[in-house]
Amino acid sequence: MKQYRISPGSKVTLAEIDPDDTGDYRANDKGKAEAEEDTKSLLQRLRQLQERLYAASTQTLLIVLQAMDTGGKDGTIKHVMSGVNPQGCRVASFKVPTAPELAHDFLWRVHHEVPPKGQIGIFNRSHYEDVLVTRVHGQITDKLAQQRFVHINNFEKLLSQSSTTVVKFFLHISKDEQRKRLEARLRDPEKQWKFNTNDLEERKLWSEYQAAHESAIAATSTEYAPWYVVPANHKWYRNLVVAATVVTTMERMKLKRVPARAGIDPAKIKIE
């Protein structure tokens, strides 16, 4: 899945990355079925790696999810993390800052949500909201955004040096796919609660958001906290790419099986 990783210092042009891409899988029912089978295998491996992470409690994994509205952050969490032990996984969602949060620096509320050792943490939206939404709506200047990129890189470097592995995903959908998903929400009584008329106002700023994402990703994709731009028009392929990347990332963490406690020989213990 290296083709989706953004190399440090690279220019990012989202228009040149196909959100309909399905890699080596055909974009049909057969390709979908094959990808879903491969995803199942990856999730089995993920469960094993998570157990080792939790048992050792010496490292942390932080997954950052960003996307345009309807991009699939919730769906990614639901499917990719479906089999992990809830005791070892925590999700933090960052909404409009509260008054106490605004009274501090923009990273204050974020650092508090970084998971402890042994945990997988997921940021459903993140500190990047403060260089995306705020920038698009003119709440911060381009100069301040550039300063915040430096702070973000330093923050993520601190996490990396504190045994936290950071991996970041931008779930890339097309404007037409967003329209289809918004319409689907309106038609489905079980999903109508998700629809917000403000989504339509934000949709009018599509180009501005694309430019803001390009700038943020290019400035903050590093060796210690890389960005992956994931083609997300096909949900099944999105799940596969994220699952494969998370598994590969955790394998690089060299998580070892935790041995029995000192003085315990499982072969000699007899339980009556």
PDB file of C-alpha atoms in Angstrom:
ATOM      1  CA  MET A   1       0.000   0.000   0.000  1.00  0.00           C
ATOM      2  CA  LYS A   2       3.031   2.286  -0.264  1.00  0.00           C
ATOM      3  CA  GLN A   3       1.564   4.068  -3.274  1.00  0.00           C
ATOM      4  CA  TYR A   4      -0.871   5.913  -1.012  1.00  0.00           C
ATOM      5  CA  ARG A   5       1.757   7.168   1.425  1.00  0.00           C
ATOM      6  CA  ILE A   6       2.735  10.812   1.020  1.00  0.00           C
ATOM      7  CA  SER A   7       6.499  11.205   1.143  1.00  0.00           C
ATOM      8  CA  PRO A   8       7.841  14.045   3.316  1.00  0.00           C
ATOM      9  CA  GLY A   9       8.204  17.241   1.343  1.00  0.00           C
ATOM     10  CA  SER A  10       5.963  16.075  -1.496  1.00  0.00           C
ATOM     11  CA  LYS A  11       3.491  18.348  -3.206  1.00  0.00           C
ATOM     12  CA  VAL A  12      -0.056  17.039  -2.820  1.00  0.00           C
ATOM     13  CA  THR A  13      -2.658  17.502  -5.562  1.00  0.00           C
ATOM     14  CA  LEU A  14      -5.831  15.639  -4.658  1.00  0.00           C
ATOM     15  CA  ALA A  15      -7.259  16.076  -8.161  1.00  0.00           C
ATOM     16  CA  GLU A  16      -4.471  13.808  -9.406  1.00  0.00           C
ATOM     17  CA  ILE A  17      -5.376  11.011  -6.952  1.00  0.00           C
ATOM     18  CA  ASP A  18      -8.290   8.915  -8.172  1.00  0.00           C
ATOM     19  CA  PRO A  19     -10.871   8.403  -5.385  1.00  0.00           C
ATOM     20  CA  ASP A  20     -12.336   5.554  -7.478  1.00  0.00           C
ATOM     21  CA  ASP A  21      -9.064   3.627  -7.474  1.00  0.00           C
ATOM     22  CA  THR A  22      -9.338   0.000  -6.358  1.00  0.00           C
ATOM     23  CA  GLY A  23      -5.714  -1.037  -6.795  1.00  0.00           C
ATOM     24  CA  ASP A  24      -5.337  -4.637  -7.962  1.00  0.00           C
ATOM     25  CA  TYR A  25      -9.040  -5.369  -7.421  1.00  0.00           C
ATOM     26  CA  ARG A  26     -11.680  -4.970 -10.087  1.00  0.00           C
ATOM     27  CA  ALA A  27     -14.376  -2.433  -9.291  1.00  0.00           C
ATOM     28  CA  ASN A  28     -17.135  -5.031  -9.492  1.00  0.00           C
ATOM     29  CA  ASP A  29     -18.835  -7.584  -7.242  1.00  0.00           C
ATOM     30  CA  LYS A  30     -16.052 -10.119  -7.721  1.00  0.00           C
ATOM     31  CA  GLY A  31     -13.357  -7.618  -6.839  1.00  0.00           C
ATOM     32  CA  LYS A  32     -15.369  -6.461  -3.833  1.00  0.00           C
ATOM     33  CA  ALA A  33     -15.769 -10.037  -2.576  1.00  0.00           C
ATOM     34  CA  GLU A  34     -12.047 -10.718  -2.954  1.00  0.00           C
ATOM     35  CA  ALA A  35     -11.154  -7.519  -1.122  1.00  0.00           C
ATOM     36  CA  GLU A  36     -13.557  -8.299   1.710  1.00  0.00           C
ATOM     37  CA  GLU A  37     -12.019 -11.747   2.154  1.00  0.00           C
ATOM     38  CA  ASP A  38      -8.558 -10.239   2.278  1.00  0.00           C
ATOM     39  CA  THR A  39      -9.791  -7.648   4.768  1.00  0.00           C
ATOM     40  CA  LYS A  40     -11.090 -10.436   7.039  1.00  0.00           C
ATOM     41  CA  SER A  41      -7.628 -11.977   7.100  1.00  0.00           C
ATOM     42  CA  LEU A  42      -6.083  -8.624   7.926  1.00  0.00           C
ATOM     43  CA  LEU A  43      -8.523  -8.069  10.787  1.00  0.00           C
ATOM     44  CA  GLN A  44      -7.580 -11.439  12.280  1.00  0.00           C
ATOM     45  CA  ARG A  45      -3.955 -10.352  12.255  1.00  0.00           C
ATOM     46  CA  LEU A  46      -4.936  -6.979  13.704  1.00  0.00           C
ATOM     47  CA  ARG A  47      -6.650  -8.677  16.650  1.00  0.00           C
ATOM     48  CA  GLN A  48      -3.486 -10.655  17.389  1.00  0.00           C
ATOM     49  CA  LEU A  49      -1.297  -7.569  17.209  1.00  0.00           C
ATOM     50  CA  GLN A  50      -3.663  -5.589  19.401  1.00  0.00           C
ATOM     51  CA  GLU A  51      -3.532  -8.273  22.075  1.00  0.00           C
ATOM     52  CA  ARG A  52       0.268  -8.090  22.096  1.00  0.00           C
ATOM     53  CA  LEU A  53       0.145  -4.298  22.287  1.00  0.00           C
ATOM     54  CA  TYR A  54      -2.297  -4.424  25.205  1.00  0.00           C
ATOM     55  CA  ALA A  55      -0.440  -7.166  27.064  1.00  0.00           C
ATOM     56  CA  ALA A  56       2.959  -5.472  26.884  1.00  0.00           C
ATOM     57  CA  SER A  57       1.686  -1.913  27.468  1.00  0.00           C
ATOM     58  CA  THR A  58       4.994  -0.413  26.378  1.00  0.00           C
ATOM     59  CA  GLN A  59       3.837   1.276  23.151  1.00  0.00           C
ATOM     60  CA  THR A  60       0.824   3.120  21.765  1.00  0.00           C
ATOM     61  CA  LEU A  61      -0.761   3.382  18.329  1.00  0.00           C
ATOM     62  CA  LEU A  62      -2.572   6.580  17.337  1.00  0.00           C
ATOM     63  CA  ILE A  63      -4.711   6.535  14.189  1.00  0.00           C
ATOM     64  CA  VAL A  64      -5.823   9.905  12.815  1.00  0.00           C
ATOM     65  CA  LEU A  65      -8.816  10.018  10.447  1.00  0.00           C
ATOM     66  CA  GLN A  66      -9.670  13.094   8.387  1.00  0.00           C
ATOM     67  CA  ALA A  67     -12.089  13.438   5.483  1.00  0.00           C
ATOM     68  CA  MET A  68     -14.619  15.681   3.826  1.00  0.00           C
ATOM     69  CA  ASP A  69     -18.189  15.343   5.132  1.00  0.00           C
ATOM     70  CA  THR A  70     -19.523  11.802   4.389  1.00  0.00           C
ATOM     71  CA  GLY A  71     -15.943  10.670   3.723  1.00  0.00           C
ATOM     72  CA  GLY A  72     -16.384   7.528   5.819  1.00  0.00           C
ATOM     73  CA  LYS A  73     -14.599   8.116   9.116  1.00  0.00           C
ATOM     74  CA  ASP A  74     -17.342   6.455  11.178  1.00  0.00           C
ATOM     75  CA  GLY A  75     -17.628   3.561   8.719  1.00  0.00           C
ATOM     76  CA  THR A  76     -13.888   2.998   8.765  1.00  0.00           C
ATOM     77  CA  ILE A  77     -13.857   2.787  12.551  1.00  0.00           C
ATOM     78  CA  LYS A  78     -16.869   0.458  12.534  1.00  0.00           C
ATOM     79  CA  HIS A  79     -15.430  -1.986  10.006  1.00  0.00           C
ATOM     80  CA  VAL A  80     -11.677  -1.911  10.529  1.00  0.00           C
ATOM     81  CA  MET A  81     -11.855  -1.935  14.319  1.00  0.00           C
ATOM     82  CA  SER A  82     -14.822  -4.340  14.462  1.00  0.00           C
ATOM     83  CA  GLY A  83     -12.927  -7.229  16.020  1.00  0.00           C
ATOM     84  CA  VAL A  84     -10.512  -5.555  18.409  1.00  0.00           C
ATOM     85  CA  ASN A  85     -10.924  -5.741  22.174  1.00  0.00           C
ATOM     86  CA  PRO A  86     -12.826  -2.594  23.279  1.00  0.00           C
ATOM     87  CA  GLN A  87     -10.723  -2.507  26.457  1.00  0.00           C
ATOM     88  CA  GLY A  88      -7.678  -1.721  24.351  1.00  0.00           C
ATOM     89  CA  CYS A  89      -9.194   0.809  21.968  1.00  0.00           C
ATOM     90  CA  ARG A  90     -10.507   4.320  22.494  1.00  0.00           C
ATOM     91  CA  VAL A  91     -12.027   6.843  20.075  1.00  0.00           C
ATOM     92  CA  ALA A  92     -11.889  10.614  20.503  1.00  0.00           C
ATOM     93  CA  SER A  93     -13.989  12.961  18.359  1.00  0.00           C
ATOM     94  CA  PHE A  94     -13.145  16.642  18.125  1.00  0.00           C
ATOM     95  CA  LYS A  95     -16.072  18.960  17.551  1.00  0.00           C
ATOM     96  CA  VAL A  96     -16.380  22.754  17.782  1.00  0.00           C
ATOM     97  CA  PRO A  97     -14.096  23.873  20.648  1.00  0.00           C
ATOM     98  CA  THR A  98     -15.756  24.794  23.924  1.00  0.00           C
ATOM     99  CA  ALA A  99     -15.078  28.072  25.731  1.00  0.00           C
ATOM    100  CA  PRO A 100     -12.536  26.454  28.124  1.00  0.00           C
ATOM    101  CA  GLU A 101     -10.777  24.817  25.163  1.00  0.00           C
ATOM    102  CA  LEU A 102     -10.593  28.112  23.284  1.00  0.00           C
ATOM    103  CA  ALA A 103      -8.972  29.659  26.337  1.00  0.00           C
ATOM    104  CA  HIS A 104      -5.938  27.394  25.800  1.00  0.00           C
ATOM    105  CA  ASP A 105      -3.602  26.702  22.893  1.00  0.00           C
ATOM    106  CA  PHE A 106      -5.131  24.673  20.059  1.00  0.00           C
ATOM    107  CA  LEU A 107      -3.301  21.463  21.033  1.00  0.00           C
ATOM    108  CA  TRP A 108      -4.338  21.557  24.693  1.00  0.00           C
ATOM    109  CA  ARG A 109      -7.542  19.561  24.243  1.00  0.00           C
ATOM    110  CA  VAL A 110      -5.839  17.147  21.854  1.00  0.00           C
ATOM    111  CA  HIS A 111      -2.920  16.080  24.016  1.00  0.00           C
ATOM    112  CA  HIS A 112      -5.351  15.115  26.762  1.00  0.00           C
ATOM    113  CA  GLU A 113      -6.930  12.538  24.409  1.00  0.00           C
ATOM    114  CA  VAL A 114      -3.706  10.804  23.359  1.00  0.00           C
ATOM    115  CA  PRO A 115      -4.110   7.157  24.437  1.00  0.00           C
ATOM    116  CA  PRO A 116      -1.893   5.618  27.131  1.00  0.00           C
ATOM    117  CA  LYS A 117       0.570   2.825  26.477  1.00  0.00           C
ATOM    118  CA  GLY A 118      -1.037  -0.455  25.484  1.00  0.00           C
ATOM    119  CA  GLN A 119      -3.930   1.243  23.707  1.00  0.00           C
ATOM    120  CA  ILE A 120      -4.992   1.935  20.142  1.00  0.00           C
ATOM    121  CA  GLY A 121      -6.321   5.478  19.960  1.00  0.00           C
ATOM    122  CA  ILE A 122      -8.415   6.799  17.090  1.00  0.00           C
ATOM    123  CA  PHE A 123      -8.959  10.487  16.405  1.00  0.00           C
ATOM    124  CA  ASN A 124     -12.214  10.924  14.484  1.00  0.00           C
ATOM    125  CA  ARG A 125     -11.254  14.363  13.224  1.00  0.00           C
ATOM    126  CA  SER A 126      -8.326  15.782  15.116  1.00  0.00           C
ATOM    127  CA  HIS A 127      -5.945  18.653  15.723  1.00  0.00           C
ATOM    128  CA  TYR A 128      -6.014  19.137  11.946  1.00  0.00           C
ATOM    129  CA  GLU A 129      -9.443  20.753  12.232  1.00  0.00           C
ATOM    130  CA  ASP A 130      -7.568  23.793  13.535  1.00  0.00           C
ATOM    131  CA  VAL A 131      -5.702  24.202  10.244  1.00  0.00           C
ATOM    132  CA  LEU A 132      -8.620  23.175   8.002  1.00  0.00           C
ATOM    133  CA  VAL A 133     -12.010  24.534   9.098  1.00  0.00           C
ATOM    134  CA  THR A 134     -10.477  27.585  10.737  1.00  0.00           C
ATOM    135  CA  ARG A 135      -8.434  28.349   7.635  1.00  0.00           C
ATOM    136  CA  VAL A 136     -11.261  27.858   5.143  1.00  0.00           C
ATOM    137  CA  HIS A 137     -13.538  30.136   7.173  1.00  0.00           C
ATOM    138  CA  GLY A 138     -10.881  32.808   7.622  1.00  0.00           C
ATOM    139  CA  GLN A 139     -10.614  32.356  11.381  1.00  0.00           C
ATOM    140  CA  ILE A 140      -6.829  32.075  11.115  1.00  0.00           C
ATOM    141  CA  THR A 141      -4.417  33.579   8.605  1.00  0.00           C
ATOM    142  CA  ASP A 142      -2.260  31.574   6.231  1.00  0.00           C
ATOM    143  CA  LYS A 143       0.756  32.694   8.271  1.00  0.00           C
ATOM    144  CA  LEU A 144      -0.761  31.329  11.474  1.00  0.00           C
ATOM    145  CA  ALA A 145      -1.641  28.085   9.686  1.00  0.00           C
ATOM    146  CA  GLN A 146       2.004  27.682   8.698  1.00  0.00           C
ATOM    147  CA  GLN A 147       3.042  28.254  12.306  1.00  0.00           C
ATOM    148  CA  ARG A 148       0.548  25.634  13.446  1.00  0.00           C
ATOM    149  CA  PHE A 149       1.981  23.117  10.981  1.00  0.00           C
ATOM    150  CA  VAL A 150       5.306  23.488  12.793  1.00  0.00           C
ATOM    151  CA  HIS A 151       3.606  22.981  16.163  1.00  0.00           C
ATOM    152  CA  ILE A 152       1.769  19.909  14.842  1.00  0.00           C
ATOM    153  CA  ASN A 153       4.987  18.363  13.549  1.00  0.00           C
ATOM    154  CA  ASN A 154       6.701  18.989  16.871  1.00  0.00           C
ATOM    155  CA  PHE A 155       3.718  17.574  18.780  1.00  0.00           C
ATOM    156  CA  GLU A 156       3.686  14.398  16.684  1.00  0.00           C
ATOM    157  CA  LYS A 157       7.451  14.106  17.007  1.00  0.00           C
ATOM    158  CA  LEU A 158       7.068  14.283  20.787  1.00  0.00           C
ATOM    159  CA  LEU A 159       4.515  11.462  20.613  1.00  0.00           C
ATOM    160  CA  SER A 160       6.827   9.407  18.417  1.00  0.00           C
ATOM    161  CA  GLN A 161       9.708   9.858  20.845  1.00  0.00           C
ATOM    162  CA  SER A 162       7.374   8.808  23.675  1.00  0.00           C
ATOM    163  CA  SER A 163       6.647   5.350  22.200  1.00  0.00           C
ATOM    164  CA  THR A 164       3.510   6.411  20.303  1.00  0.00           C
ATOM    165  CA  THR A 165       3.338   5.385  16.652  1.00  0.00           C
ATOM    166  CA  VAL A 166       1.236   7.839  14.628  1.00  0.00           C
ATOM    167  CA  VAL A 167      -0.437   7.000  11.314  1.00  0.00           C
ATOM    168  CA  LYS A 168      -2.764   9.416   9.528  1.00  0.00           C
ATOM    169  CA  PHE A 169      -5.413   8.777   6.878  1.00  0.00           C
ATOM    170  CA  PHE A 170      -7.202  11.212   4.603  1.00  0.00           C
ATOM    171  CA  LEU A 171     -10.236   9.385   3.213  1.00  0.00           C
ATOM    172  CA  HIS A 172     -10.462  10.781  -0.294  1.00  0.00           C
ATOM    173  CA  ILE A 173     -13.888  10.918  -1.959  1.00  0.00           C
ATOM    174  CA  SER A 174     -15.105  12.813  -5.020  1.00  0.00           C
ATOM    175  CA  LYS A 175     -17.608  15.661  -4.895  1.00  0.00           C
ATOM    176  CA  ASP A 176     -20.070  13.554  -6.874  1.00  0.00           C
ATOM    177  CA  GLU A 177     -19.722  10.699  -4.364  1.00  0.00           C
ATOM    178  CA  GLN A 178     -20.388  13.128  -1.531  1.00  0.00           C
ATOM    179  CA  ARG A 179     -23.599  14.219  -3.259  1.00  0.00           C
ATOM    180  CA  LYS A 180     -24.731  10.594  -3.549  1.00  0.00           C
ATOM    181  CA  ARG A 181     -24.033   9.939   0.124  1.00  0.00           C
ATOM    182  CA  LEU A 182     -25.841  13.070   1.267  1.00  0.00           C
ATOM    183  CA  GLU A 183     -28.846  12.096  -0.835  1.00  0.00           C
ATOM    184  CA  ALA A 184     -28.740   8.574   0.592  1.00  0.00           C
ATOM    185  CA  ARG A 185     -28.886  10.012   4.115  1.00  0.00           C
ATOM    186  CA  LEU A 186     -31.998  11.954   3.244  1.00  0.00           C
ATOM    187  CA  ARG A 187     -33.720   8.870   1.803  1.00  0.00           C
ATOM    188  CA  ASP A 188     -32.902   6.534   4.692  1.00  0.00           C
ATOM    189  CA  PRO A 189     -34.994   7.178   7.843  1.00  0.00           C
ATOM    190  CA  GLU A 190     -32.301   5.443   9.910  1.00  0.00           C
ATOM    191  CA  LYS A 191     -29.640   7.840   8.626  1.00  0.00           C
ATOM    192  CA  GLN A 192     -31.552  11.116   8.469  1.00  0.00           C
ATOM    193  CA  TRP A 193     -30.266  12.092  11.900  1.00  0.00           C
ATOM    194  CA  LYS A 194     -26.818  12.446  10.364  1.00  0.00           C
ATOM    195  CA  PHE A 195     -27.966  15.082   7.861  1.00  0.00           C
ATOM    196  CA  ASN A 196     -27.253  18.689   8.723  1.00  0.00           C
ATOM    197  CA  THR A 197     -28.197  21.598   6.492  1.00  0.00           C
ATOM    198  CA  ASN A 198     -24.802  23.083   7.334  1.00  0.00           C
ATOM    199  CA  ASP A 199     -23.298  20.225   5.298  1.00  0.00           C
ATOM    200  CA  LEU A 200     -24.710  21.913   2.190  1.00  0.00           C
ATOM    201  CA  GLU A 201     -23.053  25.205   3.085  1.00  0.00           C
ATOM    202  CA  GLU A 202     -19.737  23.470   3.666  1.00  0.00           C
ATOM    203  CA  ARG A 203     -20.126  21.658   0.341  1.00  0.00           C
ATOM    204  CA  LYS A 204     -20.075  25.021  -1.424  1.00  0.00           C
ATOM    205  CA  LEU A 205     -16.520  25.411  -0.112  1.00  0.00           C
ATOM    206  CA  TRP A 206     -15.334  22.120  -1.630  1.00  0.00           C
ATOM    207  CA  SER A 207     -12.414  23.657  -3.550  1.00  0.00           C
ATOM    208  CA  GLU A 208     -11.252  25.642  -0.528  1.00  0.00           C
ATOM    209  CA  TYR A 209     -11.299  22.511   1.645  1.00  0.00           C
ATOM    210  CA  GLN A 210      -9.408  20.514  -0.961  1.00  0.00           C
ATOM    211  CA  ALA A 211      -6.696  23.186  -1.061  1.00  0.00           C
ATOM    212  CA  ALA A 212      -6.519  23.325   2.738  1.00  0.00           C
ATOM    213  CA  HIS A 213      -6.150  19.541   2.956  1.00  0.00           C
ATOM    214  CA  GLU A 214      -3.441  19.537   0.293  1.00  0.00           C
ATOM    215  CA  SER A 215      -1.462  22.167   2.187  1.00  0.00           C
ATOM    216  CA  ALA A 216      -1.830  20.454   5.570  1.00  0.00           C
ATOM    217  CA  ILE A 217      -0.946  16.985   4.294  1.00  0.00           C
ATOM    218  CA  ALA A 218       2.089  18.234   2.377  1.00  0.00           C
ATOM    219  CA  ALA A 219       3.378  20.175   5.389  1.00  0.00           C
ATOM    220  CA  THR A 220       2.868  17.446   7.987  1.00  0.00           C
ATOM    221  CA  SER A 221       3.553  14.089   6.339  1.00  0.00           C
ATOM    222  CA  THR A 222       6.759  12.992   8.047  1.00  0.00           C
ATOM    223  CA  GLU A 223       8.717   9.794   8.556  1.00  0.00           C
ATOM    224  CA  TYR A 224       7.470   9.602  12.153  1.00  0.00           C
ATOM    225  CA  ALA A 225       3.831  10.538  11.377  1.00  0.00           C
ATOM    226  CA  PRO A 226       3.035   9.766   7.718  1.00  0.00           C
ATOM    227  CA  TRP A 227      -0.132  10.653   5.833  1.00  0.00           C
ATOM    228  CA  TYR A 228      -1.920   8.183   3.566  1.00  0.00           C
ATOM    229  CA  VAL A 229      -4.414   9.484   1.008  1.00  0.00           C
ATOM    230  CA  VAL A 230      -6.891   6.602   0.736  1.00  0.00           C
ATOM    231  CA  PRO A 231      -9.198   6.266  -2.299  1.00  0.00           C
ATOM    232  CA  ALA A 232     -12.560   6.078  -0.519  1.00  0.00           C
ATOM    233  CA  ASN A 233     -15.333   6.141  -3.117  1.00  0.00           C
ATOM    234  CA  HIS A 234     -15.540   2.347  -2.751  1.00  0.00           C
ATOM    235  CA  LYS A 235     -16.023   1.673   0.958  1.00  0.00           C
ATOM    236  CA  TRP A 236     -14.786  -1.922   0.705  1.00  0.00           C
ATOM    237  CA  TYR A 237     -11.484  -0.795  -0.804  1.00  0.00           C
ATOM    238  CA  ARG A 238     -11.133   1.985   1.747  1.00  0.00           C
ATOM    239  CA  ASN A 239     -11.492  -0.585   4.532  1.00  0.00           C
ATOM    240  CA  LEU A 240      -8.901  -2.843   2.923  1.00  0.00           C
ATOM    241  CA  VAL A 241      -6.321  -0.073   2.511  1.00  0.00           C
ATOM    242  CA  VAL A 242      -6.730   1.207   6.056  1.00  0.00           C
ATOM    243  CA  ALA A 243      -6.657  -2.308   7.535  1.00  0.00           C
ATOM    244  CA  ALA A 244      -3.559  -3.258   5.545  1.00  0.00           C
ATOM    245  CA  THR A 245      -1.768  -0.057   6.512  1.00  0.00           C
ATOM    246  CA  VAL A 246      -2.623  -0.394  10.200  1.00  0.00           C
ATOM    247  CA  VAL A 247      -1.440  -4.023  10.243  1.00  0.00           C
ATOM    248  CA  THR A 248       1.804  -3.132   8.448  1.00  0.00           C
ATOM    249  CA  THR A 249       2.349  -0.244  10.854  1.00  0.00           C
ATOM    250  CA  MET A 250       1.833  -2.461  13.895  1.00  0.00           C
ATOM    251  CA  GLU A 251       4.139  -5.150  12.519  1.00  0.00           C
ATOM    252  CA  ARG A 252       6.865  -2.504  12.256  1.00  0.00           C
ATOM    253  CA  MET A 253       6.349  -1.827  15.961  1.00  0.00           C
ATOM    254  CA  LYS A 254       7.852  -5.308  16.539  1.00  0.00           C
ATOM    255  CA  LEU A 255       5.244  -6.325  19.079  1.00  0.00           C
ATOM    256  CA  LYS A 256       6.335  -9.559  20.716  1.00  0.00           C
ATOM    257  CA  ARG A 257       4.334 -12.207  22.506  1.00  0.00           C
ATOM    258  CA  VAL A 258       4.350 -11.486  26.237  1.00  0.00           C
ATOM    259  CA  PRO A 259       5.813 -14.504  28.109  1.00  0.00           C
ATOM    260  CA  ALA A 260       4.389 -16.102  31.240  1.00  0.00           C
ATOM    261  CA  ARG A 261       5.099 -14.343  34.528  1.00  0.00           C
ATOM    262  CA  ALA A 262       8.469 -14.992  36.151  1.00  0.00           C
ATOM    263  CA  GLY A 263       8.548 -18.259  38.054  1.00  0.00           C
ATOM    264  CA  ILE A 264       5.603 -19.760  36.190  1.00  0.00           C
ATOM    265  CA  ASP A 265       6.189 -22.842  34.039  1.00  0.00           C
ATOM    266  CA  PRO A 266       2.894 -23.538  32.209  1.00  0.00           C
ATOM    267  CA  ALA A 267       4.046 -27.123  31.406  1.00  0.00           C
ATOM    268  CA  LYS A 268       4.409 -27.967  35.098  1.00  0.00           C
ATOM    269  CA  ILE A 269       1.210 -26.417  36.420  1.00  0.00           C
ATOM    270  CA  LYS A 270      -1.681 -28.795  36.991  1.00  0.00           C
ATOM    271  CA  ILE A 271      -5.100 -27.326  37.622  1.00  0.00           C
ATOM    272  CA  GLU A 272      -7.340 -29.614  39.665  1.00  0.00           C
TER     273      GLU A 272
END
